[in-house]
Amino acid sequence: MTTPGPTLSPDGRSVAYVDAVGTVTVTTPATGDIRALLPLPPGSLHALQWAPDNAHLLLITETTGRERFTPHTLRLTDGTALPLAPENTLQVRGIWTSPTHPHAMATAVRRRGDHALHPWYLPLDPAHASAPAHQLAHCPPGTRDWAIDAQLACRACLVGLPDGTLRLLTTTDGHNWQPLLDLPLDDAPDTRLLGIHPATGEVLLLTAYQADAVRTAAVHPGTGGHPRTLLAAPPPYDITTAWLTPDGTPRAALHHATRRHHTCADPAYARDLARAATRIPGDLELLGHDTADTRWLLAAHDPARPPHHHVYDREEGTAVALHPEPEHPDGEGPFTTDLTLTASDGHPLTAYLTLPPAAVAPPPLILRIHGGPWARDRWRHDPEATRLATAGMAVLRVNYRGSSGYGRAFRDLGDGEWGARMQQDLYDAVDAVVERGLCDPERIAAYGGSYGGYASLLALTDPRFRCAVAVNPLVDLASSDWADGPYWRRMRALWDKQIGWSRLPEGELRQRSPLHRVTDMHGPALVVRGAHDPRVDAAGIDAFVRARRAAGGEVEELVLPDDGHAVRSSAGQEALRRALSAFLTRELGLPKSTAPAPPPGCSAPCPPIPRPRTAS
């Protein structure tokens, strides 16, 4: 479950955050004042941001699991939350604000009867607004990103075309769109709009177009097709976050190698980040700043504990910690180390290994596989890895080929390698941990969600693995029917690039699909499915469960009635934790712990079919 991080007020005096039980809270570090404003169901808040007026917070929530996000404003004076969505809204995406319009925000809205998202102007208090809510622009079908200028006008958008390529369009009136730049399919996953340069009108974006890695770039409306680089990270790393001055000048950017690093174009940023690092222990990350850029909100990362946050005063050189924040428990806890490994074909891999405290013998190993696959694991506190390690298991997280953050070449190594070289990277990382004597080679499990669930089920065909846990997994590469659904249709060409439908024979795709490998699998599986998942076909998961059971395999199935592709509800989180603990305790021979019944509304895992007497 991902919760929005804390956010610094425009005046730099207060910080808004979500507490441990889901309540939107505001603290003033200088005085220690803490105000609990709005309780929300855990996992329902997807975005949290200050309005420029310092008097409102902007929220995007989702409570159904169907990814139907809705905007609200939260008034700080009395804690009143007001819905902002226009009538018949089905979904919104993004929050844009500007100091020149302190009492309004912009967001992209999809309304009933329209398959496209269009940017809207939304006043924070409609009863006292100088202008009513209205649509800012009419965008073409397939629009997936927008550039909003300082006047809250939509000036550019990115459109996904049927062949998977991207087209950058610009407008002066919100209706007449002019093509500025066509980006190939290779750049579709990584390109994001940042805004509009106030003086030149250039479109600012993050992209790897005509480069080896994602960098901050600008495209001038008069010279389309030739982006100029504003700031790049050291090769081969991708920039993930960029900070620009109001006039579009780059200040700094963040990239992740084994650890996180800031690349600074502004020498003052480099100086102040270095000075802050001498005062705040941990792996620092700049999260935001006030309007004057005199105060920063910094996160200090340490895998042993949740991130600690500080407000850093650049002029005074002082750092004030936010309180209360979770403290590291007394006694020795799990230890995390970063690993640089080499795949069997010579490519370098980065991984993170979390070891249980005070292990007497080599512990069992959980290979926890991230989804995406164009995502990545990072050096940070991972609550689930901590829980598993505390229970006595080593947890290995691998950035296999195809993961993001390591440049275009590494990402493209994953094309057509689902279930092949991408899978082998995972096995190679496991072998490296086994060879170093850091785990018990007879007790290894795979665990992941989405793509990670797919790879976890496929791992059951390899004798290294004793069992697997898969959350909302894709199970059949040979079928592309799921990509014809409304959620994925416009990404079909990208999926083809990734999976290789048009390049690989059907027999090869079946060989890489858990659904068609059930007779080759060894060991039991726990399969978890969100009842409202809009991304993965439930019928495919059900077909896998039936086929594996028909082949004599053990499969436990857990259905979460309040969740979608991500497990966000508190009941779903608790049900997953309990089922996971009971399954791994039994299959990996861990000391048994009490496993209470699942929360109301969540189905209990189906009893496993008895294990075959003879090994398959």
XYZ file of C-alpha atoms in Angstrom:
616
model
C 0.000 0.000 0.000
C 1.493 3.330 -1.097
C 0.529 6.441 0.872
C 1.366 9.963 -0.360
C 4.394 11.384 1.398
C 4.367 14.578 3.478
C 4.126 17.922 1.715
C 5.484 21.354 2.740
C 3.216 24.403 2.783
C 3.968 27.253 0.356
C 4.986 29.506 3.275
C 7.326 26.809 4.626
C 5.776 26.799 8.093
C 3.663 23.627 8.089
C 3.755 20.084 6.817
C 0.744 17.953 5.873
C 0.942 14.181 6.046
C -1.131 11.027 6.520
C -0.716 9.382 9.907
C -0.547 5.664 10.634
C -4.334 5.213 10.708
C -5.085 7.252 7.568
C -5.889 10.665 9.075
C -4.808 13.755 7.151
C -2.754 15.731 9.670
C -0.950 19.086 9.705
C 2.026 19.882 11.926
C 3.976 23.082 12.492
C 7.542 21.946 13.284
C 8.627 25.246 14.840
C 5.932 25.066 17.539
C 5.261 21.334 17.677
C 1.552 21.934 17.015
C -0.238 18.920 15.471
C -3.788 18.989 14.081
C -5.676 15.887 12.971
C -8.055 17.096 10.247
C -9.707 14.333 8.247
C -9.872 10.585 8.938
C -9.889 8.493 5.763
C -9.958 4.750 5.147
C -6.345 3.506 5.073
C -5.034 3.342 1.523
C -7.758 5.550 0.050
C -5.656 8.721 -0.323
C -3.645 8.783 -3.558
C -2.469 12.409 -3.705
C -1.934 15.147 -1.124
C -0.774 18.666 -1.953
C -0.999 22.184 -0.568
C -2.963 24.838 -2.379
C -0.973 28.048 -3.004
C -3.225 29.968 -0.589
C -1.809 28.075 2.445
C -5.418 27.605 3.594
C -6.430 24.447 1.738
C -5.108 20.976 1.074
C -5.831 19.223 -2.218
C -6.686 15.527 -2.127
C -7.356 12.759 -4.619
C -9.059 9.711 -3.132
C -10.205 6.291 -4.324
C -12.188 3.863 -2.186
C -13.629 1.270 -4.607
C -10.515 -0.501 -5.941
C -11.715 0.292 -9.473
C -9.264 3.230 -9.827
C -12.021 5.829 -10.006
C -10.125 8.722 -8.458
C -11.967 11.810 -7.167
C -10.682 15.284 -6.100
C -11.458 17.108 -2.846
C -10.278 20.223 -1.088
C -9.752 20.277 2.682
C -10.208 23.609 4.438
C -7.690 24.012 7.258
C -9.736 26.444 9.351
C -12.465 23.918 10.166
C -11.398 20.613 8.556
C -14.242 20.698 6.028
C -13.723 18.507 2.954
C -15.473 19.611 -0.238
C -15.825 17.466 -3.378
C -14.576 19.274 -6.474
C -15.415 16.936 -9.328
C -17.764 18.210 -12.043
C -21.051 16.405 -12.495
C -20.850 12.895 -14.019
C -17.117 12.562 -13.327
C -15.790 9.008 -13.513
C -12.101 9.657 -12.915
C -9.539 12.435 -12.454
C -5.782 12.450 -12.851
C -3.156 14.898 -11.589
C -3.083 18.137 -9.594
C -1.739 21.426 -10.981
C -1.576 24.700 -9.070
C -0.108 28.161 -9.592
C 0.645 31.097 -7.244
C -1.160 33.365 -9.717
C -4.375 31.421 -9.051
C -4.053 30.613 -5.337
C -7.714 29.638 -4.879
C -8.016 27.102 -7.707
C -6.490 23.935 -9.094
C -6.492 22.095 -12.403
C -6.961 18.378 -12.946
C -7.721 16.097 -15.883
C -11.303 14.797 -15.815
C -13.049 11.918 -17.565
C -16.815 12.195 -17.505
C -19.542 9.681 -18.200
C -19.965 9.040 -21.929
C -16.456 10.280 -22.811
C -13.406 8.013 -23.095
C -10.932 10.943 -23.018
C -9.602 12.998 -20.116
C -9.759 16.784 -20.436
C -8.148 19.375 -18.114
C -10.540 21.376 -15.944
C -10.268 24.507 -13.829
C -11.730 23.844 -10.365
C -12.212 26.605 -7.749
C -11.393 25.471 -4.208
C -14.528 27.060 -2.758
C -17.194 27.098 -5.491
C -19.525 29.244 -3.347
C -17.040 32.148 -3.302
C -15.176 31.619 -6.565
C -14.336 34.407 -8.980
C -14.729 31.914 -11.844
C -16.813 28.724 -11.951
C -15.483 25.273 -12.735
C -14.903 24.936 -16.459
C -13.105 22.798 -18.990
C -9.729 24.242 -19.965
C -9.193 22.288 -23.165
C -10.706 19.608 -25.343
C -8.106 16.895 -25.817
C -7.856 14.152 -28.437
C -8.673 10.546 -27.475
C -5.697 8.794 -25.921
C -4.324 11.892 -24.154
C -2.245 10.719 -21.169
C -0.405 13.808 -19.898
C -0.823 17.575 -19.867
C 1.319 20.707 -19.477
C -0.406 23.483 -17.518
C 1.164 26.944 -17.449
C 1.337 29.536 -14.664
C -2.083 30.908 -15.672
C -3.647 27.431 -15.287
C -4.085 27.178 -19.043
C -3.451 23.897 -20.834
C -0.701 24.505 -23.387
C 0.459 21.019 -24.379
C -0.494 17.369 -24.130
C 0.889 13.919 -24.882
C -1.326 11.619 -26.921
C -0.864 7.868 -27.205
C -1.463 6.794 -30.814
C -2.855 3.387 -31.850
C 0.624 2.181 -32.888
C 1.962 2.884 -29.384
C 3.937 5.996 -30.298
C 3.440 9.362 -28.603
C 2.615 12.698 -30.147
C 3.356 15.968 -28.379
C 0.745 18.598 -29.258
C 0.566 22.283 -28.382
C -2.324 24.745 -28.325
C -2.969 28.399 -27.675
C -6.736 28.171 -27.182
C -7.335 24.671 -25.833
C -9.026 23.457 -29.015
C -6.759 23.835 -32.030
C -3.881 21.405 -31.474
C -0.668 21.512 -33.469
C 1.793 18.573 -33.599
C 5.185 19.450 -32.176
C 7.046 16.179 -31.779
C 6.484 12.480 -32.479
C 8.161 10.137 -30.018
C 8.794 6.477 -30.900
C 7.361 3.531 -29.030
C 10.624 3.104 -27.104
C 10.047 6.417 -25.340
C 6.396 5.885 -24.402
C 6.955 4.454 -20.876
C 9.373 7.165 -19.733
C 8.154 10.485 -21.143
C 6.363 12.925 -18.794
C 5.471 16.578 -19.164
C 6.812 18.999 -16.535
C 5.278 22.297 -17.617
C 5.744 25.345 -19.826
C 8.719 27.711 -19.778
C 7.153 31.088 -18.856
C 9.446 33.174 -21.048
C 10.115 31.057 -24.155
C 6.963 28.938 -24.247
C 9.084 25.800 -24.438
C 7.494 22.533 -23.361
C 9.477 21.057 -20.451
C 9.575 17.277 -20.083
C 11.362 14.212 -18.814
C 12.245 11.920 -21.715
C 14.887 9.602 -23.141
C 14.070 10.705 -26.701
C 17.314 11.056 -28.688
C 19.252 10.137 -25.539
C 20.502 7.079 -23.677
C 18.589 7.808 -20.474
C 15.728 9.934 -19.168
C 16.807 13.547 -18.761
C 15.169 16.947 -18.324
C 14.641 18.532 -21.741
C 12.859 21.419 -23.458
C 11.181 21.565 -26.877
C 10.584 24.955 -28.494
C 7.343 25.306 -30.471
C 9.324 26.727 -33.377
C 11.944 23.951 -33.515
C 9.915 20.804 -32.867
C 11.839 17.546 -33.030
C 15.043 18.848 -31.451
C 14.776 18.819 -27.643
C 17.584 20.531 -25.820
C 18.903 18.894 -22.682
C 18.521 20.916 -19.514
C 19.974 18.429 -17.018
C 21.057 14.781 -17.187
C 22.208 12.301 -14.564
C 25.542 10.480 -14.881
C 25.266 7.622 -17.414
C 23.450 5.302 -17.535
C 20.911 6.465 -14.953
C 17.449 7.941 -15.513
C 16.282 11.104 -13.823
C 13.129 10.393 -11.836
C 12.385 13.827 -10.316
C 13.453 17.314 -11.392
C 13.334 20.738 -9.729
C 13.209 23.844 -11.904
C 13.141 27.553 -11.081
C 9.931 29.437 -11.927
C 11.665 30.635 -15.105
C 12.431 27.056 -16.204
C 16.102 26.944 -15.234
C 17.125 23.516 -13.882
C 18.184 23.395 -10.246
C 18.592 19.724 -9.403
C 17.419 16.240 -10.304
C 17.180 12.897 -8.535
C 18.356 9.524 -9.850
C 18.732 6.111 -8.255
C 21.812 3.977 -8.711
C 22.274 1.483 -5.904
C 21.385 4.423 -3.644
C 19.697 7.779 -4.404
C 21.738 10.717 -5.720
C 21.043 14.351 -6.583
C 22.613 15.947 -9.659
C 22.726 19.737 -9.175
C 22.925 22.371 -11.882
C 22.676 25.066 -9.200
C 25.862 25.128 -7.053
C 23.836 26.458 -4.115
C 21.689 23.317 -4.227
C 24.783 21.109 -4.177
C 26.215 23.076 -1.247
C 23.031 23.004 0.809
C 22.319 19.325 0.174
C 25.869 18.495 1.311
C 25.464 20.671 4.390
C 22.094 19.064 5.218
C 23.692 15.616 4.972
C 26.049 16.544 7.810
C 23.080 17.322 10.067
C 20.581 14.625 9.099
C 21.616 10.942 9.206
C 20.370 8.732 6.383
C 20.074 8.669 2.618
C 18.614 12.129 1.859
C 15.897 12.869 -0.675
C 14.595 16.344 -1.481
C 10.781 16.160 -1.479
C 9.822 19.798 -1.948
C 10.368 23.414 -0.999
C 8.423 26.512 -0.085
C 7.603 29.279 -2.556
C 10.684 31.289 -1.580
C 12.900 28.178 -1.822
C 14.383 28.967 1.585
C 12.980 25.884 3.352
C 13.180 22.314 2.106
C 11.330 19.189 3.097
C 13.848 16.332 3.227
C 13.319 12.602 3.763
C 16.092 10.581 5.409
C 15.966 6.973 4.230
C 17.290 3.979 6.127
C 16.080 0.427 5.358
C 16.054 -0.300 9.096
C 13.248 2.167 9.830
C 10.539 4.260 8.152
C 11.814 7.504 6.604
C 12.284 10.433 8.954
C 11.404 13.893 7.663
C 12.988 17.247 8.388
C 12.329 20.846 7.437
C 15.711 22.297 6.515
C 16.284 26.047 6.626
C 18.806 26.898 3.915
C 19.656 30.322 5.362
C 20.128 29.156 8.947
C 21.520 25.719 8.123
C 19.185 24.135 10.676
C 17.041 21.014 10.392
C 13.847 20.502 12.427
C 12.524 16.949 12.617
C 8.834 16.231 12.269
C 7.295 14.655 15.354
C 5.929 12.253 16.168
C 7.365 9.813 13.653
C 7.776 6.041 13.984
C 10.791 5.166 16.059
C 13.102 2.253 15.436
C 12.113 -0.509 17.869
C 14.497 -1.414 20.651
C 16.818 -4.343 20.011
C 18.409 -5.657 16.866
C 16.220 -5.515 13.772
C 16.547 -6.798 10.212
C 19.653 -5.708 8.326
C 19.541 -4.665 4.663
C 22.502 -4.570 2.313
C 22.757 -3.618 -1.341
C 24.290 -6.126 -3.751
C 25.899 -5.647 -7.134
C 25.580 -8.928 -9.005
C 26.412 -10.230 -12.464
C 23.852 -12.114 -14.531
C 24.928 -15.313 -16.228
C 25.228 -13.473 -19.559
C 27.436 -10.763 -18.036
C 24.994 -7.908 -17.397
C 25.259 -6.174 -14.006
C 22.275 -6.333 -11.654
C 21.432 -4.417 -8.499
C 19.639 -6.147 -5.633
C 18.754 -5.569 -1.983
C 18.944 -8.313 0.636
C 17.220 -8.009 4.020
C 18.412 -10.527 6.610
C 16.599 -11.563 9.781
C 18.073 -10.479 13.120
C 20.243 -12.931 15.038
C 19.854 -15.820 12.571
C 21.663 -18.896 13.901
C 21.394 -20.959 10.699
C 20.975 -19.876 7.078
C 17.356 -18.657 6.856
C 14.791 -19.440 4.165
C 14.766 -16.958 1.286
C 11.852 -14.993 -0.157
C 12.518 -13.681 -3.666
C 10.169 -10.675 -3.748
C 9.688 -9.620 -7.368
C 8.575 -6.086 -8.223
C 5.827 -5.498 -10.764
C 5.757 -3.326 -13.840
C 8.016 -4.666 -15.161
C 9.148 -1.072 -15.866
C 9.467 -0.265 -12.191
C 12.298 -0.898 -9.733
C 13.213 -1.570 -6.125
C 15.031 1.116 -4.142
C 17.224 1.539 -1.082
C 14.557 2.384 1.493
C 12.507 0.985 4.324
C 10.229 -1.749 3.038
C 7.613 -2.611 5.697
C 6.778 -5.965 4.131
C 10.414 -7.011 3.813
C 10.885 -5.986 7.448
C 7.916 -8.092 8.569
C 9.100 -11.140 6.642
C 12.669 -10.769 7.927
C 11.463 -10.328 11.501
C 9.582 -13.612 11.083
C 12.859 -15.333 10.218
C 13.177 -15.062 6.431
C 15.762 -13.409 4.206
C 14.162 -11.177 1.565
C 15.803 -10.581 -1.827
C 14.616 -7.790 -4.158
C 16.190 -7.721 -7.628
C 16.232 -5.062 -10.335
C 16.176 -7.503 -13.230
C 16.625 -6.375 -16.850
C 13.656 -4.367 -18.052
C 13.523 -2.487 -14.735
C 13.440 1.296 -14.917
C 16.056 3.741 -13.686
C 19.135 2.282 -15.399
C 18.788 3.853 -18.834
C 17.266 2.892 -22.162
C 19.649 0.020 -22.941
C 18.968 -1.855 -19.706
C 15.228 -1.336 -19.988
C 15.186 -2.584 -23.590
C 17.083 -5.728 -22.600
C 13.726 -6.907 -21.284
C 11.932 -6.711 -24.627
C 10.693 -10.172 -25.573
C 12.344 -11.677 -22.495
C 9.365 -12.270 -20.216
C 9.848 -15.738 -18.781
C 13.284 -15.964 -20.439
C 16.297 -13.742 -19.661
C 14.256 -11.613 -17.232
C 13.378 -14.770 -15.334
C 16.965 -15.994 -15.494
C 18.150 -12.757 -13.888
C 16.029 -13.637 -10.866
C 17.461 -17.137 -10.708
C 21.010 -15.811 -11.080
C 20.474 -13.448 -8.148
C 19.142 -16.307 -6.015
C 22.174 -18.417 -6.945
C 24.498 -15.581 -5.880
C 22.854 -15.407 -2.439
C 22.994 -19.196 -2.072
C 26.664 -19.310 -3.067
C 27.490 -16.749 -0.384
C 25.835 -18.955 2.237
C 23.265 -16.314 3.118
C 20.177 -18.537 2.853
C 18.985 -22.120 3.009
C 18.990 -23.432 -0.599
C 16.249 -25.943 0.251
C 13.757 -23.296 1.429
C 13.253 -20.667 -1.268
C 9.945 -19.020 -2.187
C 8.914 -16.492 -4.853
C 6.453 -13.689 -4.107
C 5.177 -10.788 -6.183
C 2.228 -8.878 -7.608
C 1.164 -8.192 -11.213
C 4.266 -8.962 -13.320
C 5.903 -10.091 -10.079
C 3.018 -12.515 -9.576
C 3.490 -13.858 -13.101
C 7.217 -14.412 -12.502
C 6.504 -15.995 -9.094
C 4.148 -18.600 -10.553
C 6.600 -19.349 -13.360
C 9.303 -19.897 -10.725
C 7.430 -23.038 -9.651
C 8.718 -24.683 -12.829
C 12.268 -24.308 -11.492
C 13.564 -26.747 -8.849
C 15.135 -23.929 -6.824
C 11.723 -22.909 -5.485
C 9.595 -24.677 -2.914
C 6.462 -22.479 -3.192
C 5.119 -19.222 -4.625
C 2.737 -16.386 -3.756
C 1.149 -14.415 -6.610
C -1.051 -11.313 -6.234
C -3.168 -10.395 -9.275
C -0.814 -12.202 -11.673
C -0.882 -12.275 -15.456
C -0.986 -15.991 -16.312
C -1.152 -16.352 -20.116
C 1.254 -14.643 -22.520
C -0.131 -16.630 -25.457
C -3.428 -14.734 -25.220
C -3.591 -11.006 -25.813
C -7.333 -10.755 -25.163
C -6.726 -8.886 -21.894
C -4.877 -6.148 -23.832
C -8.022 -5.520 -25.906
C -9.908 -4.406 -22.817
C -10.643 -0.717 -22.214
C -7.860 -0.308 -19.653
C -4.949 -1.522 -21.800
C -6.130 -1.078 -25.399
C -4.005 1.952 -26.166
C -0.947 0.251 -24.707
C -1.289 -2.834 -26.882
C 1.703 -1.924 -29.080
C 3.834 -1.352 -25.997
C 2.812 -4.738 -24.611
C 3.717 -6.295 -27.939
C 7.158 -4.690 -27.726
C 7.557 -6.016 -24.182
C 6.059 -9.495 -24.551
C 6.678 -10.197 -28.233
C 3.302 -11.379 -29.538
C 4.187 -10.460 -33.122
C 7.735 -11.870 -32.931
C 7.554 -15.061 -30.896
C 5.774 -18.269 -31.964
C 2.714 -19.266 -29.967
C 4.515 -22.342 -28.654
C 7.225 -20.163 -27.122
C 4.646 -17.857 -25.514
C 2.830 -20.862 -24.053
C 6.128 -22.171 -22.695
C 6.546 -18.854 -20.853
C 2.998 -18.826 -19.427
C 2.074 -20.208 -15.987
C -1.336 -21.294 -17.306
C 0.303 -23.657 -19.814
C 3.043 -24.920 -17.477
C 0.927 -26.300 -14.634
C 2.146 -29.879 -15.193
C 5.773 -28.709 -14.906
C 5.282 -26.992 -11.563
C 6.623 -28.206 -8.238
C 5.174 -27.093 -4.935
C 2.127 -25.153 -3.735
C 0.943 -21.678 -4.630
C -1.059 -19.001 -2.856
C -2.964 -16.914 -5.437
C -4.504 -13.617 -4.290
C -6.993 -11.670 -6.389
C -8.652 -8.289 -5.925
C -12.321 -8.560 -6.843
C -12.334 -5.191 -8.654
C -9.032 -5.442 -10.553
C -9.448 -3.465 -13.829
C -6.093 -4.611 -15.216
C -5.764 -8.403 -14.902
C -8.436 -10.761 -16.213
C -10.037 -12.642 -13.303
C -11.112 -15.446 -15.654
C -7.472 -16.150 -16.475
C -6.523 -16.444 -12.801
C -9.480 -18.749 -12.173
C -8.432 -20.882 -15.160
C -4.913 -21.212 -13.728
C -6.234 -22.267 -10.318
C -8.479 -24.933 -11.891
C -5.751 -26.206 -14.200
C -3.128 -26.439 -11.447
C -5.517 -28.302 -9.168
C -6.511 -30.635 -12.006
C -2.813 -31.403 -12.458
C -2.600 -32.435 -8.787
C -1.010 -29.263 -7.480
C -1.782 -27.395 -4.276
C -3.333 -23.969 -4.758
C -4.797 -21.719 -2.096
C -6.944 -18.885 -3.404
C -7.729 -15.670 -1.539
C -10.257 -13.191 -2.958
C -10.220 -9.640 -1.547
C -13.702 -8.140 -2.041
C -12.728 -4.512 -1.408
C -9.573 -4.285 -3.537
C -8.469 -3.905 -7.124
C -5.052 -4.376 -8.735
C -3.337 -2.923 -5.676
C -4.239 -4.195 -2.219
C -5.103 -0.941 -0.435
C -8.012 -1.578 1.926
C -7.149 -2.235 5.558
C -9.197 -5.471 5.497
C -7.420 -6.627 2.352
C -4.004 -5.768 3.737
C -4.696 -7.683 6.931
C -6.145 -10.687 5.083
C -3.107 -10.823 2.805
C -0.685 -10.572 5.744
C -2.363 -13.406 7.595
C -2.667 -15.688 4.579
C 0.941 -14.973 3.581
C 2.240 -15.650 7.097
C 0.330 -18.913 7.443
C 1.344 -20.113 3.963
C 5.056 -19.336 4.303
C 5.186 -20.645 7.881
C 3.809 -23.983 6.753
C 5.706 -24.354 3.482
C 9.107 -23.100 4.665
C 9.051 -24.831 8.045
C 9.047 -21.700 10.197
C 7.955 -21.688 13.841
C 4.170 -21.597 13.871
C 2.363 -18.463 14.913
C -1.276 -17.893 15.712
C -3.257 -17.170 12.543
C -6.644 -15.612 13.406
C -9.586 -15.855 11.027
C -9.601 -13.372 8.132
C -11.451 -10.067 8.611
C -15.197 -10.031 7.844
C -15.949 -9.963 4.123
C -12.685 -11.586 3.043
C -12.809 -15.192 1.935
C -10.646 -17.664 3.795
C -8.021 -19.387 1.629
C -9.385 -22.570 0.097
C -7.985 -25.708 1.768
C -5.026 -27.043 -0.232
C -5.295 -30.264 -2.174
C -3.045 -32.887 -0.500
C 0.518 -32.918 -1.784
C 1.189 -35.745 -4.314
C 3.058 -38.672 -2.772
C 5.553 -38.828 -5.622
C 7.468 -35.762 -6.748
C 6.577 -34.516 -10.210
